[in-house]
Amino acid sequence: MSALNRLRAAARSDMKRWGNPDLAWRACFSTDGTDGPTGVAPVCRDEGHDPDDGSVYVCCPGPVIEVESAPLAEYLAALLNTDCPKEA
Ligand SMILES: [Zn+2]
């Protein structure tokens, strides 16, 4: 198993305790007052949370990672989603 495969498997296993077993990510508003979403967080599956709402509420699984750049947040979320597609 390559180092990347080993790290991905460990992260996938660890994320289950955060309520994000499929490792789906989104860019999010982790800091008030920013013009764009400058954080990265797991996708929230709560039925009361509109999927188009980029905010973070108590219903949302963690961790929320602030990266201080909307383009970087979008890129990291896309990269993580490409690297870790849903488990079959
Ligand atoms: Zn939520």
XYZ file of N, CA and C and ligand atoms in Angstrom:
265
model
N 0.861 -1.192 0.000
C 0.000 0.000 0.000
C 0.896 1.240 0.000
N 0.604 2.157 -0.910
C 1.412 3.374 -0.975
C 1.147 4.252 0.255
N 2.055 5.186 0.467
C 1.898 6.094 1.605
C 0.597 6.877 1.492
N 0.265 7.332 0.276
C -0.975 8.097 0.101
C -2.198 7.230 0.384
N -2.182 5.999 -0.100
C -3.313 5.098 0.168
C -3.466 4.839 1.665
N -2.358 4.670 2.357
C -2.396 4.423 3.794
C -2.943 5.654 4.538
N -2.507 6.839 4.149
C -2.984 8.066 4.798
C -4.462 8.308 4.506
N -4.888 8.033 3.261
C -6.286 8.203 2.881
C -7.175 7.260 3.687
N -6.752 6.014 3.825
C -7.544 5.041 4.576
C -7.643 5.439 6.046
N -6.538 5.926 6.610
C -6.551 6.360 8.015
C -7.468 7.567 8.192
N -7.414 8.513 7.258
C -8.275 9.694 7.344
C -9.738 9.307 7.195
N -10.023 8.419 6.254
C -11.410 7.973 6.054
C -11.945 7.316 7.331
N -11.124 6.477 7.949
C -11.532 5.820 9.183
C -11.755 6.837 10.300
N -10.861 7.803 10.415
C -10.963 8.793 11.480
C -12.161 9.716 11.279
N -12.497 10.012 10.028
C -13.590 10.938 9.753
C -14.949 10.361 10.127
N -15.057 9.055 10.255
C -16.336 8.450 10.647
C -16.778 8.945 12.008
N -15.822 9.221 12.894
C -16.212 9.711 14.224
C -16.700 11.156 14.172
N -16.397 11.883 13.095
C -16.877 13.252 12.919
C -18.232 13.278 12.235
N -18.752 12.130 11.878
C -20.029 12.095 11.186
C -19.897 12.357 9.701
N -18.721 12.114 9.138
C -18.466 12.350 7.727
C -17.818 11.117 7.116
N -18.521 9.985 7.101
C -17.894 8.743 6.660
C -17.549 8.714 5.185
N -18.216 9.520 4.366
C -17.928 9.472 2.935
C -16.887 10.505 2.511
N -16.381 11.266 3.448
C -15.336 12.244 3.161
C -15.724 13.202 2.037
N -16.959 13.679 2.062
C -17.388 14.698 1.111
C -17.155 16.067 1.744
N -16.519 16.953 0.988
C -16.118 18.269 1.526
C -16.765 19.404 0.752
N -16.800 20.577 1.386
C -17.337 21.791 0.758
C -16.526 22.974 1.233
N -16.535 24.033 0.436
C -16.007 25.300 0.916
C -17.084 25.908 1.807
N -16.696 26.556 2.886
C -17.688 27.074 3.830
C -17.259 28.430 4.382
N -18.243 29.120 4.950
C -17.979 30.378 5.637
C -17.634 30.055 7.089
N -16.350 29.911 7.362
C -15.911 29.564 8.711
C -15.586 30.791 9.549
N -15.523 31.945 8.896
C -15.204 33.194 9.592
C -16.214 34.249 9.177
N -16.767 34.977 10.137
C -17.726 36.034 9.831
C -17.046 37.172 9.076
N -17.803 37.772 8.164
C -17.327 38.977 7.513
C -16.490 38.781 6.274
N -16.332 37.563 5.817
C -15.565 37.367 4.591
C -16.500 37.441 3.387
N -15.968 37.877 2.246
C -16.766 37.980 1.027
C -17.044 36.625 0.411
N -16.181 35.655 0.687
C -16.340 34.324 0.115
C -16.070 33.274 1.166
N -16.378 32.026 0.825
C -16.118 30.944 1.778
C -14.620 30.661 1.880
N -14.053 30.927 3.017
C -12.598 30.777 3.194
C -12.234 29.572 4.055
N -13.195 28.688 4.269
C -12.931 27.484 5.046
C -13.303 26.238 4.266
N -12.864 25.110 4.784
C -13.194 23.804 4.216
C -13.819 22.981 5.331
N -14.943 22.347 5.031
C -15.644 21.542 6.037
C -16.314 20.355 5.360
N -16.616 19.331 6.129
C -17.387 18.223 5.571
C -18.766 18.701 5.122
N -19.306 18.066 4.117
C -20.668 18.341 3.674
C -21.621 17.990 4.801
N -22.575 18.864 5.063
C -23.566 18.620 6.117
C -24.770 17.910 5.504
N -25.150 16.797 6.089
C -26.287 16.005 5.580
C -27.570 16.268 6.356
N -27.554 17.241 7.281
C -28.746 17.537 8.082
C -29.878 18.011 7.160
N -31.080 17.454 7.352
C -32.194 17.795 6.468
C -32.621 19.256 6.599
N -32.281 19.908 7.705
C -32.623 21.315 7.882
C -31.583 22.274 7.328
N -30.509 21.731 6.777
C -29.419 22.550 6.247
C -29.464 22.529 4.721
N -29.842 23.659 4.139
C -29.881 23.795 2.677
C -28.486 23.533 2.109
N -28.361 22.595 1.163
C -27.033 22.286 0.594
C -26.349 23.494 -0.049
N -27.125 24.497 -0.448
C -26.535 25.691 -1.056
C -26.101 26.722 -0.021
N -26.390 26.458 1.261
C -26.003 27.372 2.341
C -24.602 27.001 2.818
N -23.630 27.857 2.542
C -22.237 27.593 2.872
C -21.854 27.885 4.307
N -22.814 28.242 5.131
C -22.512 28.551 6.532
C -22.281 27.280 7.339
N -21.734 27.463 8.534
C -21.490 26.354 9.451
C -22.399 26.556 10.671
N -23.195 25.553 10.979
C -24.111 25.596 12.119
C -23.811 24.431 13.059
N -24.576 24.351 14.144
C -24.369 23.268 15.112
C -24.678 21.898 14.511
N -25.468 21.883 13.433
C -25.804 20.611 12.790
C -24.638 20.047 11.969
N -23.643 20.859 11.704
C -22.588 20.483 10.753
C -21.494 19.647 11.416
N -21.052 18.601 10.692
C -19.921 17.820 11.200
C -18.619 18.597 11.041
N -17.666 18.305 11.873
C -16.346 18.912 11.787
C -15.395 17.981 11.095
N -14.166 18.358 10.970
C -13.622 19.637 11.410
C -13.840 20.726 10.363
N -13.823 21.965 10.831
C -13.869 23.128 9.947
C -12.460 23.710 9.905
N -11.922 23.814 8.709
C -10.533 24.231 8.531
C -10.504 25.583 7.832
N -10.020 26.599 8.500
C -9.922 27.937 7.918
C -8.627 28.046 7.115
N -8.730 28.484 5.847
C -7.539 28.617 5.009
C -7.313 30.048 4.520
N -8.216 30.973 4.894
C -8.047 32.407 4.629
C -8.015 32.766 3.149
N -8.590 31.935 2.304
C -8.639 32.209 0.864
C -9.804 31.442 0.263
N -10.729 32.164 -0.378
C -11.863 31.476 -1.013
C -11.406 30.580 -2.171
N -10.509 31.046 -3.055
C -10.053 30.146 -4.120
C -9.343 28.912 -3.576
N -8.553 29.080 -2.536
C -7.858 27.927 -1.955
C -8.857 26.959 -1.316
N -9.866 27.503 -0.635
C -10.887 26.650 -0.018
C -11.628 25.843 -1.080
N -12.010 26.496 -2.183
C -12.703 25.795 -3.264
C -11.803 24.720 -3.871
N -10.540 25.055 -4.055
C -9.593 24.103 -4.631
C -9.397 22.899 -3.712
N -9.189 23.140 -2.430
C -8.967 22.041 -1.493
C -10.189 21.129 -1.401
N -11.386 21.727 -1.375
C -12.601 20.909 -1.326
C -12.708 20.044 -2.585
N -12.427 20.643 -3.756
C -12.485 19.873 -5.007
C -11.417 18.783 -5.023
N -10.239 19.120 -4.545
C -9.151 18.136 -4.514
C -9.486 16.968 -3.594
N -9.987 17.280 -2.419
C -10.350 16.224 -1.466
C -11.486 15.369 -2.011
N -12.459 15.995 -2.666
C -13.577 15.222 -3.208
C -13.143 14.346 -4.377
N -12.163 14.794 -5.124
C -11.631 13.985 -6.225
C -10.830 12.819 -5.704
N -10.070 13.067 -4.640
C -9.196 12.021 -4.091
C -9.959 10.979 -3.299
N -11.056 11.367 -2.689
C -11.793 10.459 -1.806
C -13.248 10.363 -2.234
N -13.499 9.714 -3.365
C -14.904 9.530 -3.751
C -15.620 8.657 -2.731
N -16.929 8.716 -2.762
C -17.739 7.928 -1.822
C -17.381 6.458 -1.922
N -17.434 5.822 -0.740
C -17.214 4.371 -0.713
C -18.413 3.685 -1.360
N -18.149 2.620 -2.077
C -19.244 1.886 -2.720
C -20.077 1.171 -1.680
Zn -25.253 21.772 8.938
